[in-house]
Amino acid sequence: MSENLDQQIASDRAKKKSNIIKISALSVLVAIVLMVVYAVLSNIPHSPENRHIPEVSTPDNRNETIVNTDRKSLQKTLNEVKKKLEEVSNNQGIVNWQPETVDAMQSALDLSYDYYAGSKYSEAASELAKLEQDIGALIREYGNAFESLHSQAQAKFDDNQIENANQLNTQALSINSNYTPAVQLQKRIDAYPQIQRLYEQVRVAEVEKNLRKQRAALQKILALDAHRQDAKRKLARVDLVMKGKEYAKHLSEAVKAYDNKQYGQAQAALALAAGVGSGGPEIETLQLKIDSVLNAQGASSVERQITVFTAADEWQTVKILSEKALKDYPDNQLIQGALLSANQIIVQSNKLETYLAQPARLSDTNIRSRARNDIVQTESLTMLSPKLQQKVTQLEVLVQQENQPLEVTIKSDNRTFIEVLGVGVVGETRSKSISLKPGAYQLKGTREGYRTKIIQLVVEKSDSPIVVTIECSERI
């Protein structure tokens, strides 16, 4: 019986051993399957743009709070670095300049995500820190690249080494075509040959002692390159000399007319001398003499003078004569009417001259509208002043030129029906060019099953093409 018990125990032990071996083998098999599945999932590529940062479980122990905090901080860093890299990737200038570097940074960001997914938080943090430094360095190097080239180009230009300046500045623009200082410098470089020819005209005019030719050439130089300080100084000197000669000429005419008892002509010449802006005590002295004579001759003489200068379209002189005459004859209606007309004509003339002196401002819709209003207000005075009529005509031409239609490119999805409200139909298109006069417009887009879209469009002169996109993309 004892033998049978031993056999039974031995049999039980054999069964238990067999079960233990089976369970161990099954556990190993399950572990291998899980490892294979994890490896496959870990190697599936994900782009940072569409990848969600996985939530990794943490063992439930007393360090769980610390691990969760570190993981959230790493998630935040991942998102921040991803955003910075997206900004770099969207900068076509940087991408064109160093495409390999940008690709390498994208690979580094992918690696950081892989580290995070594999719970290698330390490696992910280290990779992100280096990547963030590299992004900052790339941005600085990019800026330094075109800024340095432009600075060198500017120095060469200032030293009249135009070929070298052009080469360096072209390189700067090839890195960043929108860098304003380089764009402006290129305009100066392009204008350089023409400016040199104008400088030669100035030199010849100086030899000929022809101040008007000097002034015209210098004004053209500054119109092409407003930074030419030497041209500014020369022009100031020429203007000063011309004003001095003009002042002396008018003053001499006034004195001669006064000596010949031609007081009206003397008054007109004196007014022109004062208008030059370099008057002296001699004007005041001669003016007092003329005033004394005019007062002695009485109001009739003043009226005759005013009539003469009114007919001559010399309204500045009419204003001066009328203001002085009214001190002695305040109730004289002819003098009062002459002064009123003179003031109105001078005011309107100055307004029109403001537009004519800066015609580029007329590209602004509001300024162009004010110019039209001023033209309308001036029309009643043009019968009294041919000079004013001439300015009105010149301004009307400029306003018309600035009101010419401009080309506008409208882009869409070829499914949206487009209208320019109050103007006409564009229809369905991917890209279509239309002509619109400067001003404000509304573009309306409609599409069956989608919400109607209305956008504002301001058409005005610009160095860049006018392009507008309208699409109905929001379903109802």
Short mmCIF file of C-alpha atoms in Angstrom, two decimals, residues 22-455:
data_model
loop_
_atom_site.label_atom_id
_atom_site.label_comp_id
_atom_site.label_asym_id
_atom_site.label_seq_id
_atom_site.Cartn_x
_atom_site.Cartn_y
_atom_site.Cartn_z
CA LYS A 22 3.01 24.23 -20.40
CA ILE A 23 2.08 27.44 -18.57
CA SER A 24 5.65 28.78 -18.88
CA ALA A 25 5.76 28.01 -22.58
CA LEU A 26 2.41 29.71 -23.14
CA SER A 27 3.60 32.83 -21.23
CA VAL A 28 6.74 33.06 -23.33
CA LEU A 29 4.70 32.72 -26.53
CA VAL A 30 2.29 35.49 -25.46
CA ALA A 31 5.21 37.76 -24.57
CA ILE A 32 6.83 37.19 -27.98
CA VAL A 33 3.55 38.00 -29.79
CA LEU A 34 3.13 41.22 -27.78
CA MET A 35 6.70 42.28 -28.56
CA VAL A 36 6.17 41.70 -32.28
CA VAL A 37 2.92 43.71 -32.29
CA TYR A 38 4.58 46.56 -30.37
CA ALA A 39 7.55 46.62 -32.79
CA VAL A 40 5.26 46.75 -35.82
CA LEU A 41 3.17 49.55 -34.36
CA SER A 42 6.26 51.52 -33.32
CA ASN A 43 7.68 51.41 -36.85
CA ILE A 44 4.57 52.73 -38.59
CA PRO A 45 5.59 56.24 -39.95
CA HIS A 46 3.60 59.22 -38.81
CA SER A 47 3.96 62.83 -39.95
CA PRO A 48 4.24 65.37 -37.10
CA GLU A 49 1.45 67.40 -38.71
CA ASN A 50 -1.15 64.61 -38.26
CA ARG A 51 0.39 62.68 -35.35
CA HIS A 52 -1.32 62.66 -31.97
CA ILE A 53 0.97 62.47 -28.96
CA PRO A 54 0.08 59.16 -27.25
CA GLU A 55 -0.83 58.99 -23.62
CA VAL A 56 1.61 56.54 -22.05
CA SER A 57 0.44 54.78 -18.91
CA THR A 58 2.59 55.07 -15.84
CA PRO A 59 2.91 52.44 -13.12
CA ASP A 60 0.73 53.21 -10.16
CA ASN A 61 3.31 54.15 -7.56
CA ARG A 62 4.37 57.15 -5.53
CA ASN A 63 6.29 58.69 -8.48
CA GLU A 64 3.20 58.70 -10.79
CA THR A 65 2.47 62.45 -10.26
CA ILE A 66 6.07 63.45 -11.11
CA VAL A 67 6.11 61.31 -14.28
CA ASN A 68 2.78 62.73 -15.47
CA THR A 69 4.03 66.30 -14.91
CA ASP A 70 7.23 65.64 -16.89
CA ARG A 71 5.26 64.04 -19.70
CA LYS A 72 2.89 67.02 -19.98
CA SER A 73 5.84 69.40 -20.07
CA LEU A 74 7.40 67.33 -22.86
CA GLN A 75 4.11 67.34 -24.77
CA LYS A 76 4.05 71.15 -24.55
CA THR A 77 7.64 71.36 -25.81
CA LEU A 78 6.84 69.03 -28.71
CA ASN A 79 3.95 71.25 -29.82
CA GLU A 80 6.00 74.47 -29.48
CA VAL A 81 8.95 73.13 -31.48
CA LYS A 82 6.59 71.69 -34.09
CA LYS A 83 4.98 75.14 -34.52
CA LYS A 84 8.38 76.85 -34.88
CA LEU A 85 9.47 74.32 -37.51
CA GLU A 86 6.20 74.83 -39.42
CA GLU A 87 6.92 78.58 -39.55
CA VAL A 88 10.37 77.86 -40.97
CA SER A 89 8.95 75.38 -43.51
CA ASN A 90 6.37 77.96 -44.62
CA ASN A 91 9.11 80.54 -45.27
CA GLN A 92 9.92 79.78 -48.90
CA GLY A 93 13.02 81.96 -48.72
CA ILE A 94 14.58 79.80 -45.98
CA VAL A 95 13.49 76.57 -47.70
CA ASN A 96 15.07 77.63 -51.00
CA TRP A 97 18.20 78.79 -49.19
CA GLN A 98 18.92 75.62 -47.16
CA PRO A 99 16.48 72.85 -48.15
CA GLU A 100 18.69 70.08 -46.77
CA THR A 101 18.84 71.74 -43.36
CA VAL A 102 15.05 72.09 -43.21
CA ASP A 103 14.65 68.42 -44.21
CA ALA A 104 17.12 67.39 -41.50
CA MET A 105 15.18 69.37 -38.90
CA GLN A 106 11.97 67.65 -39.97
CA SER A 107 13.70 64.29 -39.51
CA ALA A 108 14.87 65.39 -36.05
CA LEU A 109 11.28 66.28 -35.11
CA ASP A 110 10.11 62.84 -36.34
CA LEU A 111 12.80 61.22 -34.19
CA SER A 112 11.60 63.18 -31.14
CA TYR A 113 8.08 61.83 -31.66
CA ASP A 114 9.47 58.30 -31.95
CA TYR A 115 11.38 58.73 -28.68
CA TYR A 116 8.24 60.00 -26.97
CA ALA A 117 6.11 57.14 -28.29
CA GLY A 118 8.71 54.71 -26.98
CA SER A 119 8.62 56.35 -23.52
CA LYS A 120 12.20 57.56 -24.03
CA TYR A 121 11.41 60.94 -22.50
CA SER A 122 14.99 61.92 -21.71
CA GLU A 123 16.12 61.26 -25.30
CA ALA A 124 13.07 63.15 -26.66
CA ALA A 125 13.76 66.17 -24.45
CA SER A 126 17.43 66.24 -25.47
CA GLU A 127 16.59 65.98 -29.17
CA LEU A 128 13.97 68.77 -28.90
CA ALA A 129 16.36 71.11 -27.06
CA LYS A 130 18.96 70.71 -29.80
CA LEU A 131 16.33 71.12 -32.54
CA GLU A 132 15.01 74.32 -30.97
CA GLN A 133 18.54 75.76 -30.87
CA ASP A 134 19.12 74.74 -34.50
CA ILE A 135 15.89 76.45 -35.62
CA GLY A 136 16.88 79.70 -33.91
CA ALA A 137 20.37 79.51 -35.40
CA LEU A 138 18.97 78.89 -38.91
CA ILE A 139 16.66 81.90 -38.67
CA ARG A 140 19.52 84.12 -37.49
CA GLU A 141 21.86 82.83 -40.18
CA TYR A 142 19.20 83.41 -42.83
CA GLY A 143 18.70 87.02 -41.74
CA ASN A 144 22.43 87.61 -41.49
CA ALA A 145 22.96 86.17 -44.98
CA PHE A 146 20.90 88.70 -46.96
CA GLU A 147 21.49 91.59 -44.53
CA SER A 148 25.26 91.14 -44.78
CA LEU A 149 25.17 90.97 -48.57
CA HIS A 150 23.02 94.10 -48.72
CA SER A 151 25.37 95.97 -46.35
CA GLN A 152 28.32 95.06 -48.56
CA ALA A 153 26.35 96.09 -51.66
CA GLN A 154 25.47 99.44 -50.05
CA ALA A 155 29.12 100.08 -49.21
CA LYS A 156 30.17 99.29 -52.78
CA PHE A 157 27.42 101.53 -54.15
CA ASP A 158 28.48 104.40 -51.90
CA ASP A 159 32.02 103.87 -53.26
CA ASN A 160 30.66 103.99 -56.86
CA GLN A 161 31.60 100.33 -57.45
CA ILE A 162 28.29 99.71 -59.19
CA GLU A 163 29.04 96.31 -60.75
CA ASN A 164 30.11 94.85 -57.43
CA ALA A 165 27.16 96.49 -55.72
CA ASN A 166 24.78 94.98 -58.27
CA GLN A 167 26.24 91.48 -57.88
CA LEU A 168 26.06 91.57 -54.07
CA ASN A 169 22.60 93.09 -53.96
CA THR A 170 21.31 90.56 -56.51
CA GLN A 171 22.58 87.78 -54.23
CA ALA A 172 20.79 89.38 -51.28
CA LEU A 173 17.54 89.52 -53.25
CA SER A 174 17.97 85.91 -54.38
CA ILE A 175 17.88 84.94 -50.68
CA ASN A 176 15.05 87.32 -49.70
CA SER A 177 13.34 89.06 -52.62
CA ASN A 178 11.13 91.08 -50.25
CA TYR A 179 13.93 92.68 -48.21
CA THR A 180 12.95 96.34 -48.52
CA PRO A 181 16.43 97.95 -48.21
CA ALA A 182 17.74 95.65 -50.97
CA VAL A 183 14.73 96.37 -53.20
CA GLN A 184 15.27 100.11 -52.76
CA LEU A 185 19.00 99.82 -53.41
CA GLN A 186 18.33 97.88 -56.60
CA LYS A 187 16.18 100.73 -57.88
CA ARG A 188 19.07 103.13 -57.24
CA ILE A 189 21.50 100.77 -59.00
CA ASP A 190 19.19 100.43 -62.02
CA ALA A 191 18.87 104.23 -62.24
CA TYR A 192 22.63 104.82 -61.94
CA PRO A 193 23.48 105.00 -65.70
CA GLN A 194 20.71 107.51 -66.37
CA ILE A 195 21.73 109.56 -63.33
CA GLN A 196 25.33 109.71 -64.56
CA ARG A 197 24.12 111.11 -67.89
CA LEU A 198 22.12 113.74 -66.01
CA TYR A 199 25.18 114.67 -63.95
CA GLU A 200 27.00 115.26 -67.22
CA GLN A 201 24.17 117.60 -68.25
CA VAL A 202 24.60 119.45 -64.96
CA ARG A 203 28.34 119.80 -65.59
CA VAL A 204 27.77 121.17 -69.10
CA ALA A 205 25.10 123.58 -67.80
CA GLU A 206 27.54 124.80 -65.12
CA VAL A 207 30.11 125.56 -67.83
CA GLU A 208 27.43 127.39 -69.81
CA LYS A 209 26.27 129.16 -66.62
CA ASN A 210 22.75 128.07 -67.47
CA LEU A 211 20.94 127.88 -64.14
CA ARG A 212 17.66 126.65 -65.57
CA LYS A 213 19.29 123.67 -67.28
CA GLN A 214 21.17 122.87 -64.08
CA ARG A 215 17.95 123.00 -62.07
CA ALA A 216 16.02 120.79 -64.52
CA ALA A 217 18.74 118.12 -64.59
CA LEU A 218 19.13 118.12 -60.79
CA GLN A 219 15.38 117.75 -60.31
CA LYS A 220 15.37 114.74 -62.64
CA ILE A 221 18.25 113.20 -60.67
CA LEU A 222 16.35 113.55 -57.39
CA ALA A 223 13.20 112.18 -58.99
CA LEU A 224 15.16 109.00 -59.86
CA ASP A 225 17.14 108.82 -56.60
CA ALA A 226 15.92 110.97 -53.72
CA HIS A 227 18.93 109.92 -51.58
CA ARG A 228 21.43 111.90 -53.68
CA GLN A 229 22.57 114.42 -51.08
CA ASP A 230 25.06 116.09 -53.42
CA ALA A 231 22.25 116.76 -55.89
CA LYS A 232 20.11 118.19 -53.10
CA ARG A 233 22.87 120.58 -52.06
CA LYS A 234 23.53 121.68 -55.64
CA LEU A 235 19.83 122.22 -56.28
CA ALA A 236 19.53 124.33 -53.12
CA ARG A 237 22.45 126.50 -54.25
CA VAL A 238 20.98 126.87 -57.76
CA ASP A 239 17.56 127.81 -56.36
CA LEU A 240 19.15 130.40 -54.07
CA VAL A 241 21.07 132.02 -56.93
CA MET A 242 18.01 131.98 -59.20
CA LYS A 243 15.83 133.53 -56.51
CA GLY A 244 18.42 136.23 -55.91
CA LYS A 245 18.56 137.09 -59.61
CA GLU A 246 14.79 137.00 -59.94
CA TYR A 247 14.40 139.24 -56.89
CA ALA A 248 16.90 141.77 -58.25
CA LYS A 249 15.18 141.76 -61.66
CA HIS A 250 11.69 142.43 -60.23
CA LEU A 251 12.99 145.08 -57.84
CA SER A 252 14.80 146.87 -60.68
CA GLU A 253 11.60 146.81 -62.74
CA ALA A 254 9.63 148.20 -59.79
CA VAL A 255 12.08 151.07 -59.27
CA LYS A 256 12.13 151.87 -62.99
CA ALA A 257 8.32 151.84 -63.17
CA TYR A 258 8.08 154.05 -60.09
CA ASP A 259 10.53 156.58 -61.56
CA ASN A 260 8.41 156.63 -64.74
CA LYS A 261 5.29 157.17 -62.60
CA GLN A 262 3.92 153.84 -63.73
CA TYR A 263 2.73 153.01 -60.25
CA GLY A 264 0.57 150.08 -61.20
CA GLN A 265 3.49 148.33 -62.90
CA ALA A 266 5.75 149.27 -60.00
CA GLN A 267 3.26 147.69 -57.57
CA ALA A 268 3.04 144.52 -59.64
CA ALA A 269 6.83 144.19 -59.95
CA LEU A 270 7.21 144.81 -56.22
CA ALA A 271 4.67 142.10 -55.43
CA LEU A 272 6.63 139.67 -57.63
CA ALA A 273 9.86 140.62 -55.86
CA ALA A 274 8.26 139.99 -52.47
CA GLY A 275 6.90 136.67 -53.70
CA VAL A 276 10.41 135.40 -54.43
CA GLY A 277 10.95 135.16 -50.68
CA SER A 278 14.28 136.95 -50.29
CA GLY A 279 12.95 140.48 -49.72
CA GLY A 280 14.82 143.26 -47.93
CA PRO A 281 14.14 146.74 -46.51
CA GLU A 282 14.20 148.20 -50.02
CA ILE A 283 10.82 146.57 -50.71
CA GLU A 284 9.27 148.17 -47.68
CA THR A 285 10.74 151.57 -48.58
CA LEU A 286 9.50 151.47 -52.15
CA GLN A 287 6.14 150.12 -51.04
CA LEU A 288 5.66 153.10 -48.73
CA LYS A 289 6.39 155.47 -51.60
CA ILE A 290 3.93 153.71 -53.88
CA ASP A 291 1.26 153.68 -51.15
CA SER A 292 1.71 157.39 -50.63
CA VAL A 293 1.21 158.09 -54.33
CA LEU A 294 -1.78 155.78 -54.60
CA ASN A 295 -3.48 157.33 -51.61
CA ALA A 296 -2.95 160.75 -53.11
CA GLN A 297 -4.49 159.71 -56.40
CA GLY A 298 -7.60 158.44 -54.66
CA ALA A 299 -9.84 155.45 -55.04
CA SER A 300 -10.36 155.88 -58.78
CA SER A 301 -6.71 155.30 -59.43
CA VAL A 302 -6.77 152.14 -57.29
CA GLU A 303 -9.80 150.88 -59.11
CA ARG A 304 -8.07 151.34 -62.46
CA GLN A 305 -5.01 149.44 -61.21
CA ILE A 306 -7.13 146.63 -59.84
CA THR A 307 -8.97 146.41 -63.15
CA VAL A 308 -5.67 146.21 -65.03
CA PHE A 309 -4.32 143.38 -62.87
CA THR A 310 -7.65 141.60 -62.89
CA ALA A 311 -7.52 141.55 -66.68
CA ALA A 312 -3.88 140.42 -66.51
CA ASP A 313 -4.89 137.49 -64.25
CA GLU A 314 -2.48 138.69 -61.55
CA TRP A 315 -4.68 137.94 -58.55
CA GLN A 316 -1.93 138.00 -55.98
CA THR A 317 -1.31 141.62 -56.97
CA VAL A 318 -5.06 142.31 -56.95
CA LYS A 319 -5.21 140.94 -53.40
CA ILE A 320 -2.34 143.15 -52.24
CA LEU A 321 -3.79 146.26 -53.90
CA SER A 322 -7.32 145.60 -52.62
CA GLU A 323 -6.27 144.94 -49.02
CA LYS A 324 -4.28 148.15 -48.91
CA ALA A 325 -6.96 150.19 -50.68
CA LEU A 326 -9.70 149.06 -48.29
CA LYS A 327 -7.84 150.60 -45.39
CA ASP A 328 -8.44 153.99 -46.99
CA TYR A 329 -11.69 153.18 -48.81
CA PRO A 330 -13.46 150.48 -46.72
CA ASP A 331 -16.90 151.07 -48.34
CA ASN A 332 -15.76 150.81 -51.97
CA GLN A 333 -17.76 147.89 -53.46
CA LEU A 334 -15.51 147.42 -56.51
CA ILE A 335 -12.45 146.98 -54.28
CA GLN A 336 -14.39 144.69 -51.92
CA GLY A 337 -15.53 142.53 -54.83
CA ALA A 338 -12.00 142.39 -56.26
CA LEU A 339 -10.59 141.26 -52.90
CA LEU A 340 -13.27 138.58 -52.52
CA SER A 341 -12.55 137.19 -56.02
CA ALA A 342 -8.79 137.35 -55.44
CA ASN A 343 -9.06 135.40 -52.17
CA GLN A 344 -11.30 132.75 -53.72
CA ILE A 345 -9.08 132.31 -56.77
CA ILE A 346 -5.87 132.15 -54.69
CA VAL A 347 -7.37 129.61 -52.27
CA GLN A 348 -8.65 127.37 -55.06
CA SER A 349 -5.41 127.76 -57.01
CA ASN A 350 -3.40 126.64 -53.98
CA LYS A 351 -5.70 123.64 -53.50
CA LEU A 352 -5.27 122.58 -57.11
CA GLU A 353 -1.53 123.16 -56.94
CA THR A 354 -1.32 120.75 -54.00
CA TYR A 355 -2.72 117.96 -56.18
CA LEU A 356 -0.58 118.93 -59.19
CA ALA A 357 2.61 118.99 -57.09
CA GLN A 358 2.00 115.44 -55.82
CA PRO A 359 0.01 113.63 -58.52
CA ALA A 360 0.79 110.21 -57.03
CA ARG A 361 -1.58 111.01 -54.15
CA LEU A 362 -4.48 110.92 -56.60
CA SER A 363 -4.24 107.10 -56.62
CA ASP A 364 -6.03 107.26 -53.25
CA THR A 365 -9.80 107.10 -53.77
CA ASN A 366 -10.61 109.63 -51.03
CA ILE A 367 -8.06 112.16 -52.26
CA ARG A 368 -9.26 111.72 -55.86
CA SER A 369 -12.84 112.37 -54.69
CA ARG A 370 -11.76 115.55 -52.89
CA ALA A 371 -9.94 116.66 -56.04
CA ARG A 372 -13.13 116.28 -58.07
CA ASN A 373 -15.04 118.34 -55.51
CA ASP A 374 -12.39 121.07 -55.63
CA ILE A 375 -12.62 121.10 -59.43
CA VAL A 376 -16.39 121.62 -59.20
CA GLN A 377 -15.96 124.43 -56.66
CA THR A 378 -13.38 126.08 -58.90
CA GLU A 379 -15.35 126.05 -62.14
CA SER A 380 -17.28 129.24 -61.33
CA LEU A 381 -13.99 131.13 -60.93
CA THR A 382 -12.33 129.96 -64.13
CA MET A 383 -14.13 132.68 -66.12
CA LEU A 384 -12.11 135.25 -64.16
CA SER A 385 -8.74 133.44 -64.34
CA PRO A 386 -7.36 131.62 -67.40
CA LYS A 387 -4.45 130.41 -65.24
CA LEU A 388 -6.92 128.77 -62.87
CA GLN A 389 -8.69 127.18 -65.84
CA GLN A 390 -5.36 125.75 -66.99
CA LYS A 391 -4.79 124.14 -63.58
CA VAL A 392 -8.31 122.72 -63.62
CA THR A 393 -7.63 121.17 -67.03
CA GLN A 394 -4.31 119.69 -65.87
CA LEU A 395 -5.91 118.23 -62.75
CA GLU A 396 -8.82 116.76 -64.70
CA VAL A 397 -6.33 114.90 -66.91
CA LEU A 398 -4.46 113.55 -63.87
CA VAL A 399 -7.68 112.47 -62.15
CA GLN A 400 -8.76 110.70 -65.34
CA GLN A 401 -5.41 108.94 -65.58
CA GLU A 402 -5.60 107.75 -61.97
CA ASN A 403 -9.17 106.56 -62.55
CA GLN A 404 -8.18 104.17 -65.33
CA PRO A 405 -9.31 100.57 -64.77
CA LEU A 406 -6.82 98.22 -63.11
CA GLU A 407 -6.46 94.50 -63.73
CA VAL A 408 -7.83 92.31 -60.93
CA THR A 409 -7.30 88.54 -60.86
CA ILE A 410 -10.15 86.59 -59.25
CA LYS A 411 -9.40 83.02 -58.17
CA SER A 412 -11.93 80.38 -57.10
CA ASP A 413 -12.68 76.67 -57.16
CA ASN A 414 -14.58 76.62 -60.51
CA ARG A 415 -17.75 75.76 -58.55
CA THR A 416 -18.59 79.09 -56.95
CA PHE A 417 -20.68 81.56 -58.99
CA ILE A 418 -19.07 84.99 -58.56
CA GLU A 419 -20.53 88.49 -58.98
CA VAL A 420 -19.03 91.96 -58.49
CA LEU A 421 -22.00 93.67 -56.85
CA GLY A 422 -23.16 96.67 -58.78
CA VAL A 423 -20.75 95.91 -61.65
CA GLY A 424 -21.37 92.55 -63.27
CA VAL A 425 -21.01 88.76 -63.29
CA VAL A 426 -17.70 86.90 -63.25
CA GLY A 427 -19.25 83.42 -63.21
CA GLU A 428 -17.59 80.15 -62.24
CA THR A 429 -13.82 80.09 -62.75
CA ARG A 430 -10.52 78.98 -61.37
CA SER A 431 -8.76 82.19 -62.36
CA LYS A 432 -10.07 85.14 -64.33
CA SER A 433 -8.76 88.68 -64.89
CA ILE A 434 -11.20 91.60 -64.99
CA SER A 435 -10.77 95.38 -65.15
CA LEU A 436 -12.10 97.58 -62.35
CA LYS A 437 -11.70 101.27 -61.74
CA PRO A 438 -10.01 102.25 -58.46
CA GLY A 439 -12.44 102.10 -55.55
CA ALA A 440 -14.16 99.78 -53.07
CA TYR A 441 -16.17 96.77 -54.27
CA GLN A 442 -18.03 93.75 -52.89
CA LEU A 443 -17.53 90.26 -54.36
CA LYS A 444 -20.39 87.81 -53.88
CA GLY A 445 -19.98 84.05 -54.19
CA THR A 446 -22.87 81.57 -54.34
CA ARG A 447 -22.99 77.78 -54.64
CA GLU A 448 -25.93 75.44 -54.27
CA GLY A 449 -25.85 73.73 -50.89
CA TYR A 450 -23.23 76.13 -49.52
CA ARG A 451 -23.42 79.36 -47.53
CA THR A 452 -23.21 82.55 -49.64
CA LYS A 453 -19.96 84.48 -49.17
CA ILE A 454 -19.39 88.24 -49.58
CA ILE A 455 -15.93 89.81 -49.32
#
